[in-house]
mmCIF file of N, CA and C in Angstrom:
data_model
loop_
_atom_site.group_PDB
_atom_site.id
_atom_site.type_symbol
_atom_site.label_atom_id
_atom_site.label_comp_id
_atom_site.label_asym_id
_atom_site.label_seq_id
_atom_site.Cartn_x
_atom_site.Cartn_y
_atom_site.Cartn_z
ATOM 1 N N MET J 265 -5.980 -10.111 11.409
ATOM 2 C CA MET J 265 -4.850 -11.349 11.486
ATOM 3 C C MET J 265 -3.566 -10.764 12.253
ATOM 4 N N ALA J 266 -3.322 -9.520 12.008
ATOM 5 C CA ALA J 266 -2.100 -8.930 12.749
ATOM 6 C C ALA J 266 -2.143 -9.223 14.234
ATOM 7 N N TRP J 267 -3.209 -9.314 14.917
ATOM 8 C CA TRP J 267 -3.357 -9.361 16.362
ATOM 9 C C TRP J 267 -2.957 -10.438 16.889
ATOM 10 N N LEU J 268 -2.863 -11.589 15.971
ATOM 11 C CA LEU J 268 -2.163 -12.781 16.476
ATOM 12 C C LEU J 268 -1.016 -12.635 17.131
ATOM 13 N N SER J 269 -0.250 -11.603 16.487
ATOM 14 C CA SER J 269 1.164 -11.473 16.971
ATOM 15 C C SER J 269 1.323 -10.819 18.343
ATOM 16 N N LEU J 270 0.367 -9.905 18.594
ATOM 17 C CA LEU J 270 0.102 -9.582 19.980
ATOM 18 C C LEU J 270 -0.159 -10.425 20.950
ATOM 19 N N VAL J 271 -1.376 -11.452 20.702
ATOM 20 C CA VAL J 271 -1.610 -12.537 21.751
ATOM 21 C C VAL J 271 -0.596 -13.377 21.894
ATOM 22 N N LEU J 272 0.409 -13.785 20.754
ATOM 23 C CA LEU J 272 1.423 -14.660 21.287
ATOM 24 C C LEU J 272 2.441 -14.059 21.991
ATOM 25 N N PHE J 273 2.874 -12.904 21.717
ATOM 26 C CA PHE J 273 3.608 -12.259 22.526
ATOM 27 C C PHE J 273 3.374 -11.621 23.921
ATOM 28 N N LEU J 274 2.029 -11.527 24.163
ATOM 29 C CA LEU J 274 1.526 -10.933 25.217
ATOM 30 C C LEU J 274 2.043 -11.506 26.727
ATOM 31 N N PRO J 275 2.113 -12.976 26.783
ATOM 32 C CA PRO J 275 2.912 -13.335 27.967
ATOM 33 C C PRO J 275 4.242 -12.963 28.183
ATOM 34 N N TRP J 276 4.886 -12.851 27.008
ATOM 35 C CA TRP J 276 6.503 -12.363 27.266
ATOM 36 C C TRP J 276 6.448 -10.920 27.605
ATOM 37 N N PHE J 277 5.549 -10.080 27.039
ATOM 38 C CA PHE J 277 5.463 -8.445 27.351
ATOM 39 C C PHE J 277 5.277 -8.374 29.086
ATOM 40 N N ILE J 278 4.090 -9.239 29.259
ATOM 41 C CA ILE J 278 3.614 -9.419 30.730
ATOM 42 C C ILE J 278 4.715 -9.532 31.702
ATOM 43 N N LEU J 279 5.538 -10.738 31.203
ATOM 44 C CA LEU J 279 6.724 -11.022 32.028
ATOM 45 C C LEU J 279 8.012 -9.932 32.048
ATOM 46 N N LEU J 280 7.988 -9.453 30.772
ATOM 47 C CA LEU J 280 9.150 -8.580 30.951
ATOM 48 C C LEU J 280 8.950 -7.093 31.752
ATOM 49 N N GLY J 281 7.449 -7.016 31.475
ATOM 50 C CA GLY J 281 7.008 -5.521 32.017
ATOM 51 C C GLY J 281 7.007 -5.840 33.557
ATOM 52 N N THR J 282 6.604 -6.962 34.025
ATOM 53 C CA THR J 282 6.605 -7.360 35.520
ATOM 54 C C THR J 282 8.033 -7.132 36.122
ATOM 55 N N LEU J 283 9.150 -7.812 35.230
ATOM 56 C CA LEU J 283 10.300 -7.682 35.843
ATOM 57 C C LEU J 283 10.858 -6.381 35.892
ATOM 58 N N TYR J 284 10.619 -5.434 34.949
ATOM 59 C CA TYR J 284 10.733 -3.877 35.053
ATOM 60 C C TYR J 284 10.124 -3.217 35.940
ATOM 61 N N TRP J 285 9.143 -3.801 36.329
ATOM 62 C CA TRP J 285 8.043 -3.004 37.534
ATOM 63 C C TRP J 285 8.880 -3.236 38.877
ATOM 64 N N MET J 286 9.228 -4.588 38.886
ATOM 65 C CA MET J 286 9.374 -5.150 40.260
ATOM 66 C C MET J 286 11.158 -4.929 40.587
ATOM 67 N N PHE J 287 11.886 -4.445 40.006
ATOM 68 C CA PHE J 287 13.266 -4.275 40.125
ATOM 69 C C PHE J 287 13.813 -3.062 39.539
ATOM 70 N N PRO J 288 14.737 -2.320 40.326
ATOM 71 C CA PRO J 288 14.939 -2.307 41.716
ATOM 72 C C PRO J 288 13.748 -2.169 42.842
ATOM 73 N N ARG J 289 13.808 -3.064 43.733
ATOM 74 C CA ARG J 289 12.650 -2.707 44.886
ATOM 75 C C ARG J 289 12.933 -1.404 45.394
ATOM 76 N N GLN J 290 13.983 -0.854 45.720
ATOM 77 C CA GLN J 290 13.822 0.359 46.235
ATOM 78 C C GLN J 290 14.687 1.585 45.204
ATOM 79 N N PRO J 291 14.310 2.674 45.466
ATOM 80 C CA PRO J 291 13.288 3.348 46.091
ATOM 81 C C PRO J 291 11.891 3.292 45.390
ATOM 82 N N ARG J 292 10.858 3.045 45.955
ATOM 83 C CA ARG J 292 9.611 3.002 45.396
ATOM 84 C C ARG J 292 8.542 4.057 45.824
ATOM 85 N N ASN J 293 8.810 5.103 45.103
ATOM 86 C CA ASN J 293 7.859 6.431 45.264
ATOM 87 C C ASN J 293 6.782 6.571 44.361
ATOM 88 N N THR J 294 6.199 7.770 44.268
ATOM 89 C CA THR J 294 5.160 8.183 43.298
ATOM 90 C C THR J 294 5.581 8.513 42.163
ATOM 91 N N ALA J 295 6.764 9.127 42.112
ATOM 92 C CA ALA J 295 7.373 9.737 40.669
ATOM 93 C C ALA J 295 7.831 8.411 40.264
ATOM 94 N N ARG J 296 8.363 7.435 40.600
ATOM 95 C CA ARG J 296 8.959 6.241 39.949
ATOM 96 C C ARG J 296 7.707 5.381 39.540
ATOM 97 N N ARG J 297 6.731 5.125 40.402
ATOM 98 C CA ARG J 297 5.730 4.543 39.743
ATOM 99 C C ARG J 297 5.002 5.169 38.534
ATOM 100 N N LEU J 298 4.913 6.524 38.491
ATOM 101 C CA LEU J 298 4.538 7.124 37.236
ATOM 102 C C LEU J 298 5.412 7.085 36.074
ATOM 103 N N PHE J 299 6.565 7.018 36.355
ATOM 104 C CA PHE J 299 7.784 6.759 35.329
ATOM 105 C C PHE J 299 7.569 5.433 34.678
ATOM 106 N N ASP J 300 7.503 4.388 35.650
ATOM 107 C CA ASP J 300 7.586 2.971 35.332
ATOM 108 C C ASP J 300 6.214 2.813 34.509
ATOM 109 N N GLY J 301 4.885 3.341 34.964
ATOM 110 C CA GLY J 301 3.783 3.090 34.299
ATOM 111 C C GLY J 301 3.728 3.857 32.886
ATOM 112 N N ALA J 302 4.193 4.920 32.834
ATOM 113 C CA ALA J 302 4.079 5.728 31.540
ATOM 114 C C ALA J 302 5.309 4.703 30.688
ATOM 115 N N ALA J 303 6.292 4.328 30.981
ATOM 116 C CA ALA J 303 7.060 3.887 30.196
ATOM 117 C C ALA J 303 6.264 2.228 29.744
ATOM 118 N N LEU J 304 5.817 1.704 30.501
ATOM 119 C CA LEU J 304 5.074 0.397 30.142
ATOM 120 C C LEU J 304 3.846 0.607 29.121
ATOM 121 N N VAL J 305 3.312 1.632 29.419
ATOM 122 C CA VAL J 305 2.002 2.015 28.562
ATOM 123 C C VAL J 305 2.600 2.160 27.437
ATOM 124 N N LEU J 306 3.696 3.252 27.174
ATOM 125 C CA LEU J 306 4.364 3.541 25.957
ATOM 126 C C LEU J 306 4.837 2.317 25.106
ATOM 127 N N ALA J 307 5.562 1.686 25.864
ATOM 128 C CA ALA J 307 6.219 0.362 25.285
ATOM 129 C C ALA J 307 4.852 -0.581 24.681
ATOM 130 N N PHE J 308 3.875 -0.689 25.317
ATOM 131 C CA PHE J 308 2.467 -1.364 24.648
ATOM 132 C C PHE J 308 1.981 -0.839 23.637
ATOM 133 N N VAL J 309 1.860 0.483 23.628
ATOM 134 C CA VAL J 309 1.383 1.209 22.480
ATOM 135 C C VAL J 309 2.264 1.223 21.328
ATOM 136 N N LEU J 310 3.594 1.425 21.378
ATOM 137 C CA LEU J 310 4.398 1.511 20.113
ATOM 138 C C LEU J 310 4.328 0.119 19.874
ATOM 139 N N SER J 311 4.394 -0.733 20.539
ATOM 140 C CA SER J 311 4.680 -2.303 19.998
ATOM 141 C C SER J 311 3.182 -2.681 19.164
ATOM 142 N N ILE J 312 2.213 -1.978 19.493
ATOM 143 C CA ILE J 312 0.872 -2.428 18.715
ATOM 144 C C ILE J 312 1.160 -1.611 17.504
ATOM 145 N N ALA J 313 1.592 -0.284 17.435
ATOM 146 C CA ALA J 313 1.808 0.444 16.387
ATOM 147 C C ALA J 313 2.790 -0.272 15.356
ATOM 148 N N ALA J 314 3.996 -0.562 15.833
ATOM 149 C CA ALA J 314 4.834 -1.411 14.841
ATOM 150 C C ALA J 314 4.309 -2.648 14.570
ATOM 151 N N MET J 315 3.701 -3.169 15.420
ATOM 152 C CA MET J 315 3.111 -4.595 14.832
ATOM 153 C C MET J 315 2.206 -4.398 13.332
ATOM 154 N N LEU J 316 1.443 -3.569 13.706
ATOM 155 C CA LEU J 316 0.387 -3.104 12.514
ATOM 156 C C LEU J 316 1.450 -2.477 11.501
ATOM 157 N N TRP J 317 2.516 -1.977 11.426
ATOM 158 C CA TRP J 317 3.325 -1.358 10.423
ATOM 159 C C TRP J 317 3.816 -2.442 10.032
ATOM 160 N N GLY J 318 4.397 -3.437 10.342
ATOM 161 C CA GLY J 318 5.124 -4.568 10.277
ATOM 162 C C GLY J 318 3.969 -5.584 9.321
ATOM 163 N N HIS J 319 2.902 -5.617 9.738
ATOM 164 C CA HIS J 319 1.997 -6.437 9.183
ATOM 165 C C HIS J 319 1.683 -5.889 7.744
ATOM 166 N N HIS J 320 1.290 -4.438 7.707
ATOM 167 C CA HIS J 320 1.104 -3.939 6.583
ATOM 168 C C HIS J 320 2.560 -3.823 5.544
ATOM 169 N N ILE J 321 3.822 -3.715 6.134
ATOM 170 C CA ILE J 321 4.720 -4.218 5.177
ATOM 171 C C ILE J 321 4.816 -5.370 4.450
ATOM 172 N N GLY J 322 4.324 -6.465 5.223
ATOM 173 C CA GLY J 322 4.108 -7.739 4.749
ATOM 174 C C GLY J 322 3.282 -7.978 3.650
ATOM 175 N N VAL J 323 2.172 -7.074 4.220
ATOM 176 C CA VAL J 323 0.977 -7.384 2.889
ATOM 177 C C VAL J 323 1.279 -6.689 1.684
ATOM 178 N N VAL J 324 2.232 -5.523 1.738
ATOM 179 C CA VAL J 324 2.425 -4.970 0.482
ATOM 180 C C VAL J 324 3.499 -5.643 -0.153
ATOM 181 N N GLN J 325 4.414 -6.706 0.440
ATOM 182 C CA GLN J 325 5.223 -7.148 -0.479
ATOM 183 C C GLN J 325 4.720 -8.104 -1.134
ATOM 184 N N SER J 326 4.435 -8.189 -2.414
ATOM 185 C CA SER J 326 3.514 -9.229 -3.084
ATOM 186 C C SER J 326 4.393 -10.470 -3.156
ATOM 187 N N ASP J 327 5.780 -10.387 -3.241
ATOM 188 C CA ASP J 327 6.581 -11.685 -3.413
ATOM 189 C C ASP J 327 6.746 -12.334 -2.258
ATOM 190 N N ALA J 328 6.204 -12.224 -1.221
ATOM 191 C CA ALA J 328 6.283 -12.906 0.073
ATOM 192 C C ALA J 328 5.195 -13.734 0.682
ATOM 193 N N GLY J 329 5.377 -14.807 1.297
ATOM 194 C CA GLY J 329 4.514 -15.762 1.382
ATOM 195 C C GLY J 329 3.450 -14.955 2.629
ATOM 196 N N PRO J 330 2.459 -15.874 2.996
ATOM 197 C CA PRO J 330 1.354 -15.292 3.845
ATOM 198 C C PRO J 330 1.912 -15.142 5.438
ATOM 199 N N ILE J 331 2.980 -16.104 5.527
ATOM 200 C CA ILE J 331 3.403 -16.183 6.839
ATOM 201 C C ILE J 331 4.473 -14.998 7.171
ATOM 202 N N TRP J 332 4.775 -14.517 5.993
ATOM 203 C CA TRP J 332 5.732 -13.328 6.391
ATOM 204 C C TRP J 332 5.255 -12.005 6.863
ATOM 205 N N ARG J 333 3.778 -11.820 6.870
ATOM 206 C CA ARG J 333 3.135 -10.866 7.561
ATOM 207 C C ARG J 333 3.289 -11.070 8.825
ATOM 208 N N GLN J 334 3.087 -12.248 9.363
ATOM 209 C CA GLN J 334 3.101 -12.685 10.894
ATOM 210 C C GLN J 334 4.240 -12.445 11.467
ATOM 211 N N VAL J 335 5.395 -12.715 10.678
ATOM 212 C CA VAL J 335 6.636 -12.527 11.077
ATOM 213 C C VAL J 335 7.348 -11.316 11.237
ATOM 214 N N LEU J 336 6.941 -10.482 10.096
ATOM 215 C CA LEU J 336 7.616 -9.031 10.369
ATOM 216 C C LEU J 336 6.677 -8.359 11.622
ATOM 217 N N ALA J 337 5.114 -8.800 11.720
ATOM 218 C CA ALA J 337 4.677 -7.941 12.670
ATOM 219 C C ALA J 337 5.073 -8.215 14.394
ATOM 220 N N VAL J 338 5.446 -9.736 14.388
ATOM 221 C CA VAL J 338 6.196 -10.091 15.746
ATOM 222 C C VAL J 338 7.257 -9.378 15.886
ATOM 223 N N LEU J 339 8.291 -9.368 14.966
ATOM 224 C CA LEU J 339 9.768 -8.890 14.929
ATOM 225 C C LEU J 339 9.677 -7.146 15.232
ATOM 226 N N TYR J 340 8.471 -6.466 14.324
ATOM 227 C CA TYR J 340 8.403 -5.360 14.858
ATOM 228 C C TYR J 340 7.714 -4.777 16.088
ATOM 229 N N ALA J 341 6.894 -5.524 16.607
ATOM 230 C CA ALA J 341 6.281 -5.365 18.127
ATOM 231 C C ALA J 341 7.187 -5.571 18.720
ATOM 232 N N TYR J 342 8.026 -6.618 18.778
ATOM 233 C CA TYR J 342 8.879 -7.163 19.795
ATOM 234 C C TYR J 342 10.173 -6.268 19.952
ATOM 235 N N GLY J 343 10.389 -5.770 18.955
ATOM 236 C CA GLY J 343 11.548 -4.632 18.634
ATOM 237 C C GLY J 343 11.483 -3.179 19.396
ATOM 238 N N ALA J 344 9.805 -3.105 18.988
ATOM 239 C CA ALA J 344 9.660 -1.594 19.575
ATOM 240 C C ALA J 344 9.479 -1.812 21.070
ATOM 241 N N PHE J 345 8.818 -2.849 21.630
ATOM 242 C CA PHE J 345 8.659 -2.925 22.898
ATOM 243 C C PHE J 345 10.051 -3.163 23.793
ATOM 244 N N LEU J 346 10.894 -4.049 23.232
ATOM 245 C CA LEU J 346 12.243 -3.562 23.949
ATOM 246 C C LEU J 346 13.006 -2.600 23.624
ATOM 247 N N GLY J 347 12.850 -2.015 22.641
ATOM 248 C CA GLY J 347 13.390 -0.552 22.693
ATOM 249 C C GLY J 347 13.245 0.407 23.436
ATOM 250 N N VAL J 348 11.740 0.469 23.769
ATOM 251 C CA VAL J 348 11.235 1.417 24.697
ATOM 252 C C VAL J 348 11.603 0.703 26.127
ATOM 253 N N MET J 349 11.594 -0.367 26.494
ATOM 254 C CA MET J 349 12.032 -0.882 27.790
ATOM 255 C C MET J 349 13.475 -0.705 28.034
ATOM 256 N N VAL J 350 14.563 -0.752 27.022
ATOM 257 C CA VAL J 350 15.939 -0.449 27.526
ATOM 258 C C VAL J 350 15.937 0.932 27.601
ATOM 259 N N ALA J 351 15.387 1.624 26.764
ATOM 260 C CA ALA J 351 15.505 3.298 27.042
ATOM 261 C C ALA J 351 15.009 3.702 28.433
ATOM 262 N N ALA J 352 14.032 3.195 28.580
ATOM 263 C CA ALA J 352 13.289 3.472 30.143
ATOM 264 C C ALA J 352 14.328 2.804 31.165
ATOM 265 N N LEU J 353 14.901 1.690 30.907
ATOM 266 C CA LEU J 353 15.865 1.308 32.021
ATOM 267 C C LEU J 353 16.896 1.995 32.183
ATOM 268 N N LEU J 354 17.527 2.335 30.998
ATOM 269 C CA LEU J 354 18.753 3.229 31.236
ATOM 270 C C LEU J 354 18.297 4.591 31.876
ATOM 271 N N LEU J 355 17.312 5.332 31.091
ATOM 272 C CA LEU J 355 16.783 6.510 31.688
ATOM 273 C C LEU J 355 16.340 6.482 33.219
ATOM 274 N N ARG J 356 15.704 5.559 33.799
ATOM 275 C CA ARG J 356 15.327 5.439 35.206
ATOM 276 C C ARG J 356 16.595 5.096 36.076
ATOM 277 N N GLY J 357 17.562 4.480 35.474
ATOM 278 C CA GLY J 357 18.962 4.220 36.415
ATOM 279 C C GLY J 357 19.469 5.811 36.732
ATOM 280 N N SER J 358 19.727 6.416 35.437
ATOM 281 C CA SER J 358 20.336 7.617 35.672
ATOM 282 C C SER J 358 19.496 8.992 36.439
ATOM 283 N N TRP J 359 18.105 8.549 36.182
ATOM 284 C CA TRP J 359 17.222 9.252 36.960
ATOM 285 C C TRP J 359 17.379 9.040 38.356
ATOM 286 N N LEU J 360 17.126 7.916 38.813
ATOM 287 C CA LEU J 360 17.037 7.677 40.317
ATOM 288 C C LEU J 360 18.436 8.162 40.817
ATOM 289 N N ALA J 361 19.583 7.579 40.047
ATOM 290 C CA ALA J 361 20.803 8.138 40.899
ATOM 291 C C ALA J 361 21.034 9.683 40.858
ATOM 292 N N GLN J 362 20.348 10.288 39.878
ATOM 293 C CA GLN J 362 20.336 11.949 40.264
ATOM 294 C C GLN J 362 19.677 12.373 41.352
ATOM 295 N N ARG J 363 17.973 11.830 41.417
ATOM 296 C CA ARG J 363 17.696 11.816 42.597
ATOM 297 C C ARG J 363 18.045 11.760 43.933
ATOM 298 N N ALA J 364 18.719 10.226 43.874
ATOM 299 C CA ALA J 364 19.346 10.271 45.331
ATOM 300 C C ALA J 364 20.378 11.001 45.647
ATOM 301 N N THR J 365 21.129 11.580 44.637
ATOM 302 C CA THR J 365 22.195 12.578 45.074
ATOM 303 C C THR J 365 21.523 13.659 45.348
ATOM 304 N N LYS J 366 20.470 14.409 44.635
ATOM 305 C CA LYS J 366 19.766 15.645 45.240
ATOM 306 C C LYS J 366 19.379 15.480 46.676
ATOM 307 N N ALA J 367 18.797 14.074 47.007
ATOM 308 C CA ALA J 367 18.444 14.140 48.369
ATOM 309 C C ALA J 367 19.468 14.029 49.205
ATOM 310 N N ALA J 368 20.632 13.253 48.873
ATOM 311 C CA ALA J 368 21.707 13.346 49.998
ATOM 312 C C ALA J 368 22.243 14.868 50.051
ATOM 313 N N SER J 369 22.405 15.600 48.915
ATOM 314 C CA SER J 369 22.766 16.928 49.088
ATOM 315 C C SER J 369 22.202 17.800 50.149
ATOM 316 N N LYS J 370 20.607 17.638 50.162
ATOM 317 C CA LYS J 370 19.687 18.522 50.823
ATOM 318 C C LYS J 370 20.049 18.508 52.226
ATOM 319 N N PRO J 371 20.198 19.544 52.921
ATOM 320 C CA PRO J 371 20.386 19.583 54.377
ATOM 321 C C PRO J 371 19.167 19.055 55.185
ATOM 322 N N ALA J 372 19.392 18.612 56.381
ATOM 323 C CA ALA J 372 18.345 18.069 57.122
ATOM 324 C C ALA J 372 17.803 19.055 57.685
ATOM 325 N N ALA J 373 16.118 18.897 57.783
ATOM 326 C CA ALA J 373 15.332 19.822 58.367
ATOM 327 C C ALA J 373 15.896 19.986 59.925
ATOM 328 N N GLY J 374 15.993 21.221 60.280
ATOM 329 C CA GLY J 374 16.389 22.005 61.669
ATOM 330 C C GLY J 374 18.061 21.545 61.626
ATOM 331 N N SER J 375 18.906 21.577 60.801
ATOM 332 C CA SER J 375 20.099 21.488 61.220
ATOM 333 C C SER J 375 20.716 22.962 60.576
ATOM 334 N N PRO J 376 21.713 23.498 61.137
ATOM 335 C CA PRO J 376 22.156 24.858 60.755
ATOM 336 C C PRO J 376 22.680 25.248 59.462
#
């Protein structure tokens, strides 16, 4: 039953993941594609783990109603996904800037 949380949020995760993948448009190289792909897979896997954990916490709390399991599962899954995406966005920005600085400081081929 916890999978209902993932099904409900999957379109939103796809939208956010697509926006993360598409912007910024440049530079688009292999290293960036690998970084972005790893970040998206990590976000999805951690959101599933957090969803299951949240559902388990809802099951263990005997005084909570049955809907509370789904609410916790959604909150945990969404928090994990956004946490990974924000961290990846911040790391990617500094990583791209660092790579651009290194590329600009390299001497051109054939120059003295």
